[in-house]
């Protein structure tokens, strides 16, 4: 007779199966709804627009797709980006995101729901986060142990639905590749686990199809390309080769690699770069292992040994020799800088200022782990530990994924995104095993005289609850395997006896899960739901004050400049100018041409006389700078200025030198102590032009740098102020044409201002004599 | 040496004796695919790799078809019955057809 701490509900097996299926559906729908709803803060508070910088390009490309059709999009050459060069867009982007939202838009229109393409783009990320929750449910269900499979899946779906680490990249309006990539990542991993478990070509083929979708959607596909072979390799090393593994990986690799090469941006890379070599190597290794297994089944062990030794020696020699030769001779490209900087963390700072100038490429600090994952951070190792204890094939996968993703998330802030799913899954493994243990109503049997310890094997499926006899059988089996306790006399039985010892941990963990929900909502609401296009501040009475300078300036450009005007700005604003203002830019956020960016950086950091010829050579009509000194907007161009200097110094070290922008004491200053180079730089002049006038003779306080700007008026000869937004955040300058009388701008300006100095005359004479 | 060659001989005779006919048929298909692949590779190395995508399309068609056939072979092999508990020979064949169709779709798309 089994003792119960509380009476389990006495439903029949069929009833409880129906009920749990019903509850599962309801819970999944609610989780998806919660995931979508918690991403709408920005849309509800502000308006339904695209945030950030990169999404503006994606949005523009999607508009082309929706307006002109797929083939136009595929062959789109954009002459308005990277001005003199242009950009072959079709071959330099991952088209998955645009095609996905284009298809959704098309489907909605076919159903006579005429939705604007912008709404589709804004709401794509919330929609796909709901799907991510479902994919994670499927994935975690494969990982979960025995009876708590479904529970693990549901917990994981709940966690990924609201975890801030994922929300940060997928709020409504964040129309970026990551919005759909995590869904595809989890689906691919789920399908892969399915393929490994069943050993069926169909699952392997579908995995390859989703891998293809992933390659088309996100540059992070390299993570899958290396995760799956690593899983296979570790399984091989553990001696867990089966034919199932061969079928799963071979069919995935053969179809997936060929499929990935169809994306023009990827092209031949899967054959030529080091990132993809591990998958090729494991493919080859797997063929050899399979062949050896086949041979082994045909001949006796002794003869097999002879053959194996010969084959192994030749095979290993050939493979390593080929790889070494290919890498050395340059047939296979070495690691690209962006990937290499993940291993050698000091590499980017020294060699690639452009990569390390991006704020999300910095190492992650401890608080941000807690901030993004809350109590999952400490459930995560527990879940990995539980995976170690059971260690089925899929647990090996989760363990590898945890280790790799933890490392990468520690190196780079933005890779927190790939860590979040596995943290959710193994957190779900941990918490579902806790709930399983403490919800189990069965009280351990009284100690037997032999003193064999009754291990605590909690199984609390609805089915197990309703049929205690099967439970008893399991318990007996497990107590047989457990070792007898050394202290036989006390006959100590580990287990949970009373109702109180069940209720206490359950209450504690329920409360922590509740706190998790509160934390996630709070983080999402305060930290991750602000559109960067409009800046919001609060007045003292709590009312909201919206600063909309960016759009003010972009719309000025759109309406008051010629349609083919060229705008020069730092690359951060390239996509937004193209998206909002619909004008030609010189550089943008797709940083494919370092030299061109360095040219813009040089123009910004040298003096007017040097900059003007460059501006004219590139047909620049307007120069746009972001200035936050009046309002205290810290992400302005003066704060980014040092990166411009560094990037251009890499190309023209004799013309631009970072040292010259620091004071003699090594400080970066903009007040009276600023160096001459700093004061004469185009960026300084454009930012602080007429700034002191605002204060009418009083001290002109720069509210970002907390320094006083000197009162001496700044003279701009070759540029004239065309537009300054309400709060002086965006300042636009028109580049003057050459002087009609052939004078240089400085003297022409001096003449216009009535300063009849000798210099003017001599300049004029020189001109005459030379002519 | 003698041990090596006698083992090879043993392998060959054991293969001929114990392998069912349908598996031998699959093996001859695999042999054919392997020869085709080698021929393409040699052509690429010795003469030209100029339309590189065409070479890759053709070569990966043979490689892909080879591993799909190998998968089918191990799935229908009666010796592997307990390794693939959920896959009957008919299901294995349907999987094979499905995988080959996807593969050839991508191959034709890639030949350009």
Coordinates of N, CA, C and O in Angstrom, one line a residue, chain A residues 79-186:
Chain A
X79 N 21.9 52.9 -56.0 CA 23.0 53.9 -56.3 C 23.0 55.0 -55.2 O 23.9 55.8 -55.2
X80 N 22.0 55.0 -54.3 CA 22.0 56.1 -53.3 C 22.7 55.8 -52.0 O 22.8 56.6 -51.1
X81 N 23.3 54.6 -51.9 CA 24.1 54.3 -50.7 C 25.6 54.3 -51.2 O 25.9 53.9 -52.3
X82 N 26.5 54.6 -50.3 CA 27.9 54.6 -50.5 C 28.2 55.5 -51.8 O 28.8 54.9 -52.8
X83 N 27.9 56.7 -51.8 CA 27.6 57.5 -53.0 C 28.4 57.2 -54.2 O 27.9 56.7 -55.2
X84 N 29.7 57.4 -54.2 CA 30.3 57.2 -55.6 C 30.3 55.8 -56.0 O 30.3 55.5 -57.2
X85 N 30.2 54.9 -55.0 CA 30.4 53.4 -55.3 C 29.0 52.8 -55.6 O 28.9 52.0 -56.5
X86 N 28.0 53.0 -54.8 CA 26.8 52.3 -54.9 C 26.9 50.9 -54.1 O 28.0 50.5 -53.7
X87 N 25.8 50.3 -54.0 CA 25.8 49.0 -53.3 C 25.0 48.0 -54.0 O 23.8 48.3 -54.3
X88 N 25.6 46.8 -54.2 CA 24.8 45.7 -54.8 C 24.0 45.1 -53.7 O 24.5 44.2 -52.9
X89 N 22.8 45.5 -53.5 CA 22.1 45.1 -52.2 C 21.8 43.6 -52.3 O 22.0 42.9 -51.3
X90 N 21.3 43.1 -53.4 CA 20.9 41.7 -53.5 C 22.0 40.8 -53.1 O 21.7 39.7 -52.5
X91 N 23.3 41.1 -53.4 CA 24.3 40.2 -53.1 C 25.0 40.5 -51.7 O 26.0 39.8 -51.4
X92 N 24.6 41.5 -51.0 CA 25.2 41.9 -49.8 C 24.3 41.9 -48.6 O 24.5 42.6 -47.7
X93 N 23.2 41.2 -48.7 CA 22.3 41.1 -47.5 C 21.8 39.7 -47.3 O 21.8 38.9 -48.2
X94 N 21.3 39.5 -46.1 CA 20.6 38.2 -45.8 C 19.2 38.4 -46.1 O 18.5 39.2 -45.3
X95 N 18.6 37.8 -47.1 CA 17.3 38.2 -47.5 C 16.1 37.6 -46.7 O 15.0 37.9 -47.0
X96 N 16.5 36.7 -45.8 CA 15.4 35.9 -45.1 C 14.4 36.8 -44.4 O 13.2 36.5 -44.5
X97 N 14.8 37.8 -43.7 CA 13.9 38.7 -43.0 C 12.9 39.4 -43.9 O 11.7 39.4 -43.7
X98 N 13.5 40.0 -45.0 CA 12.6 40.7 -45.9 C 11.6 39.8 -46.6 O 10.5 40.1 -46.8
X99 N 12.1 38.6 -47.0 CA 11.2 37.7 -47.7 C 10.1 37.2 -46.8 O 9.0 37.1 -47.2
X100 N 10.5 37.0 -45.5 CA 9.5 36.6 -44.6 C 8.4 37.6 -44.4 O 7.2 37.3 -44.6
X101 N 8.8 38.9 -44.2 CA 7.7 39.8 -44.0 C 7.0 40.2 -45.3 O 5.8 40.5 -45.3
X102 N 7.7 40.0 -46.4 CA 7.1 40.2 -47.7 C 6.0 39.2 -47.9 O 4.9 39.5 -48.4
X103 N 6.3 37.9 -47.6 CA 5.3 36.9 -47.7 C 4.1 37.1 -46.8 O 2.9 36.9 -47.2
X104 N 4.4 37.5 -45.6 CA 3.2 37.8 -44.7 C 2.4 38.9 -45.2 O 1.1 38.8 -45.2
X105 N 3.0 39.9 -45.7 CA 2.3 41.0 -46.3 C 1.4 40.6 -47.4 O 0.2 40.9 -47.6
X106 N 2.0 39.8 -48.3 CA 1.3 39.3 -49.5 C 0.1 38.4 -49.0 O -1.0 38.5 -49.6
X107 N 0.4 37.6 -48.0 CA -0.7 36.7 -47.6 C -1.9 37.5 -47.0 O -3.0 37.2 -47.3
X108 N -1.5 38.5 -46.2 CA -2.6 39.4 -45.7 C -3.4 40.1 -46.8 O -4.6 40.2 -46.7
X109 N -2.7 40.5 -47.8 CA -3.4 41.2 -48.9 C -4.2 40.2 -49.7 O -5.3 40.6 -50.1
X110 N -3.8 39.0 -49.8 CA -4.6 38.0 -50.5 C -5.9 37.7 -49.7 O -6.9 37.5 -50.3
X111 N -5.8 37.8 -48.4 CA -7.0 37.6 -47.6 C -7.8 38.9 -47.4 O -8.6 39.0 -46.6
X112 N -7.5 39.9 -48.3 CA -8.2 41.2 -48.2 C -8.0 41.8 -46.8 O -9.0 42.4 -46.3
X113 N -6.9 41.8 -46.3 CA -6.6 42.5 -45.1 C -5.5 43.5 -45.4 O -4.3 43.2 -45.3
X114 N -5.9 44.7 -45.9 CA -4.8 45.6 -46.5 C -4.0 46.3 -45.4 O -4.4 47.3 -44.8
X115 N -2.9 45.7 -45.0 CA -2.1 46.2 -43.9 C -0.9 46.9 -44.6 O -0.4 46.4 -45.6
X116 N -0.5 48.0 -44.0 CA 0.7 48.6 -44.5 C 1.9 47.8 -44.2 O 2.0 47.1 -43.2
X117 N 2.9 47.8 -45.1 CA 4.1 47.0 -45.0 C 4.8 47.4 -43.7 O 5.5 46.6 -43.0
X118 N 4.7 48.7 -43.3 CA 5.4 49.1 -42.1 C 4.8 48.4 -40.8 O 5.6 48.0 -40.0
X119 N 3.5 48.2 -40.8 CA 2.9 47.5 -39.7 C 3.4 46.0 -39.6 O 3.7 45.5 -38.5
X120 N 3.5 45.4 -40.8 CA 4.0 44.0 -40.8 C 5.5 44.0 -40.2 O 5.8 43.2 -39.4
X121 N 6.3 45.0 -40.7 CA 7.7 45.0 -40.2 C 7.7 45.3 -38.7 O 8.6 44.7 -38.0
X122 N 6.9 46.2 -38.2 CA 7.0 46.5 -36.8 C 6.6 45.3 -36.0 O 7.2 45.0 -34.9
X123 N 5.5 44.6 -36.4 CA 5.0 43.5 -35.6 C 5.6 42.2 -35.8 O 5.2 41.2 -35.3
X124 N 6.6 42.1 -36.7 CA 7.2 40.8 -37.0 C 7.9 40.2 -35.8 O 7.7 39.0 -35.6
X125 N 8.6 41.0 -35.1 CA 9.4 40.5 -34.0 C 8.5 39.9 -32.9 O 8.7 38.8 -32.4
X126 N 7.4 40.6 -32.5 CA 6.5 40.0 -31.5 C 5.9 38.7 -32.0 O 5.8 37.7 -31.2
X127 N 5.5 38.7 -33.3 CA 4.9 37.5 -33.8 C 5.9 36.3 -33.7 O 5.5 35.2 -33.2
X128 N 7.1 36.6 -34.1 CA 8.1 35.5 -34.1 C 8.5 35.1 -32.7 O 9.0 34.0 -32.5
X129 N 8.4 36.0 -31.8 CA 8.8 35.6 -30.4 C 7.7 34.6 -29.9 O 8.1 33.7 -29.1
X130 N 6.5 34.8 -30.3 CA 5.5 33.7 -29.9 C 5.9 32.4 -30.5 O 5.8 31.4 -29.9
X131 N 6.3 32.4 -31.8 CA 6.7 31.2 -32.4 C 8.0 30.6 -31.7 O 8.1 29.4 -31.6
X132 N 8.9 31.5 -31.3 CA 10.1 31.0 -30.6 C 9.7 30.3 -29.3 O 10.3 29.3 -29.0
X133 N 8.7 30.8 -28.6 CA 8.3 30.1 -27.4 C 7.8 28.7 -27.7 O 8.1 27.8 -27.0
X134 N 7.1 28.6 -28.9 CA 6.6 27.2 -29.2 C 7.8 26.3 -29.6 O 7.9 25.2 -29.2
X135 N 8.8 26.9 -30.4 CA 9.9 26.1 -30.8 C 10.7 25.7 -29.6 O 11.2 24.5 -29.5
X136 N 10.9 26.6 -28.6 CA 11.6 26.2 -27.4 C 10.9 25.2 -26.6 O 11.5 24.3 -26.0
X137 N 9.6 25.3 -26.6 CA 8.8 24.2 -26.0 C 9.1 22.9 -26.5 O 9.4 21.9 -25.8
X138 N 9.1 22.8 -27.9 CA 9.4 21.5 -28.5 C 10.9 21.0 -28.2 O 11.1 19.9 -27.9
X139 N 11.8 22.0 -28.2 CA 13.2 21.6 -28.0 C 13.3 21.1 -26.6 O 13.9 20.1 -26.3
X140 N 12.8 21.9 -25.6 CA 13.0 21.5 -24.2 C 12.2 20.2 -23.9 O 12.7 19.5 -23.0
X141 N 11.2 19.9 -24.6 CA 10.5 18.7 -24.4 C 11.3 17.5 -24.7 O 11.3 16.5 -24.1
X142 N 12.2 17.7 -25.8 CA 13.1 16.6 -26.1 C 14.1 16.4 -25.0 O 14.6 15.3 -24.8
X143 N 14.5 17.5 -24.4 CA 15.6 17.5 -23.4 C 15.1 16.9 -22.1 O 15.8 16.3 -21.3
X144 N 13.8 17.2 -21.7 CA 13.3 16.9 -20.4 C 13.4 15.5 -20.1 O 13.4 14.6 -20.9
X145 N 13.4 15.2 -18.8 CA 13.5 13.8 -18.3 C 12.2 13.2 -18.1 O 11.3 13.7 -17.4
X146 N 12.1 12.0 -18.6 CA 10.9 11.1 -18.3 C 9.6 11.8 -18.2 O 9.1 12.4 -19.2
X147 N 9.0 11.7 -17.0 CA 7.6 12.1 -16.8 C 7.5 13.7 -16.9 O 6.4 14.2 -17.2
X148 N 8.6 14.4 -16.6 CA 8.5 15.8 -16.6 C 8.8 16.5 -17.9 O 9.1 17.7 -18.0
X149 N 8.7 15.7 -19.0 CA 9.1 16.2 -20.3 C 8.2 17.5 -20.7 O 8.7 18.5 -21.0
X150 N 6.9 17.3 -20.6 CA 6.0 18.4 -21.0 C 6.2 19.6 -20.1 O 6.2 20.7 -20.5
X151 N 6.4 19.3 -18.8 CA 6.6 20.4 -17.8 C 7.8 21.2 -18.2 O 7.8 22.4 -18.2
X152 N 8.9 20.5 -18.5 CA 10.1 21.2 -18.9 C 9.9 22.1 -20.1 O 10.3 23.2 -20.2
X153 N 9.2 21.5 -21.1 CA 8.9 22.3 -22.3 C 8.1 23.5 -22.0 O 8.4 24.6 -22.5
X154 N 7.1 23.4 -21.1 CA 6.3 24.6 -20.8 C 7.0 25.6 -20.0 O 6.9 26.8 -20.3
X155 N 7.8 25.2 -19.1 CA 8.6 26.1 -18.3 C 9.6 26.9 -19.3 O 9.7 28.1 -19.2
X156 N 10.2 26.1 -20.2 CA 11.2 26.8 -21.1 C 10.5 27.8 -22.0 O 11.0 28.9 -22.3
X157 N 9.3 27.4 -22.4 CA 8.5 28.3 -23.3 C 8.2 29.6 -22.5 O 8.3 30.7 -23.0
X158 N 7.8 29.4 -21.3 CA 7.5 30.6 -20.4 C 8.7 31.5 -20.3 O 8.6 32.7 -20.5
X159 N 9.9 30.9 -20.0 CA 11.1 31.7 -19.8 C 11.5 32.4 -21.0 O 11.7 33.6 -21.0
X160 N 11.5 31.7 -22.1 CA 12.0 32.4 -23.4 C 11.0 33.4 -23.8 O 11.3 34.4 -24.4
X161 N 9.7 33.2 -23.4 CA 8.7 34.2 -23.8 C 9.0 35.5 -23.3 O 8.7 36.6 -23.9
X162 N 9.5 35.6 -22.0 CA 9.6 36.9 -21.4 C 11.0 37.3 -20.9 O 11.2 38.3 -20.4
X163 N 12.0 36.4 -21.2 CA 13.3 36.7 -20.7 C 13.8 38.0 -21.4 O 13.8 38.1 -22.6
X164 N 14.3 39.0 -20.6 CA 14.8 40.2 -21.2 C 15.9 40.1 -22.2 O 16.1 40.9 -23.1
X165 N 16.8 39.0 -22.0 CA 17.9 38.8 -22.9 C 17.5 38.7 -24.3 O 18.2 39.0 -25.2
X166 N 16.3 38.1 -24.5 CA 15.8 37.9 -25.8 C 14.9 39.1 -26.2 O 14.9 39.6 -27.4
X167 N 14.1 39.6 -25.3 CA 13.2 40.7 -25.6 C 14.0 41.9 -26.1 O 13.6 42.7 -27.0
X168 N 15.3 42.1 -25.5 CA 16.0 43.3 -25.9 C 16.2 43.4 -27.4 O 16.4 44.5 -27.9
X169 N 16.3 42.2 -28.1 CA 16.5 42.3 -29.5 C 15.2 42.1 -30.3 O 15.3 41.9 -31.5
X170 N 14.1 42.0 -29.7 CA 12.9 41.6 -30.4 C 11.6 42.4 -30.0 O 10.6 41.8 -30.0
X171 N 11.8 43.6 -29.5 CA 10.6 44.4 -29.2 C 9.9 44.8 -30.5 O 10.5 44.8 -31.6
X172 N 8.7 45.2 -30.4 CA 7.9 45.6 -31.6 C 8.6 46.8 -32.2 O 8.9 47.8 -31.4
X173 N 8.9 46.8 -33.4 CA 9.6 47.9 -34.1 C 11.1 47.7 -34.3 O 11.8 48.3 -35.0
X174 N 11.6 46.6 -33.6 CA 13.0 46.2 -33.8 C 13.0 45.2 -34.9 O 13.0 44.0 -34.7
X175 N 13.1 45.7 -36.1 CA 12.9 44.9 -37.3 C 14.3 44.4 -37.8 O 14.8 44.8 -38.8
X176 N 14.9 43.6 -36.9 CA 16.3 43.2 -37.2 C 16.3 41.7 -37.5 O 15.4 41.0 -37.2
X177 N 17.5 41.2 -38.0 CA 17.6 39.8 -38.4 C 17.4 38.9 -37.2 O 16.8 37.8 -37.3
X178 N 17.8 39.4 -36.0 CA 17.7 38.5 -34.8 C 16.2 38.2 -34.5 O 15.9 37.3 -33.8
X179 N 15.3 39.1 -35.0 CA 13.9 38.9 -34.6 C 13.4 37.5 -35.1 O 12.6 36.9 -34.4
X180 N 13.8 37.1 -36.3 CA 13.4 35.8 -36.7 C 14.5 34.7 -36.4 O 14.2 33.5 -36.4
X181 N 15.7 35.2 -36.2 CA 16.8 34.2 -36.2 C 16.7 33.3 -35.0 O 17.0 32.1 -35.1
X182 N 16.2 33.8 -33.8 CA 16.2 32.9 -32.7 C 15.1 31.8 -32.9 O 15.3 30.7 -32.4
X183 N 14.0 32.2 -33.5 CA 13.0 31.2 -33.8 C 13.6 30.1 -34.7 O 13.4 28.9 -34.4
X184 N 14.3 30.5 -35.7 CA 14.9 29.5 -36.6 C 16.0 28.7 -35.9 O 16.1 27.5 -36.1
X185 N 16.7 29.3 -35.1 CA 17.8 28.6 -34.3 C 17.2 27.5 -33.5 O 17.6 26.4 -33.6
X186 N 16.2 27.8 -32.7 CA 15.6 26.8 -31.9 C 14.9 25.7 -32.7 O 14.9 24.6 -32.3

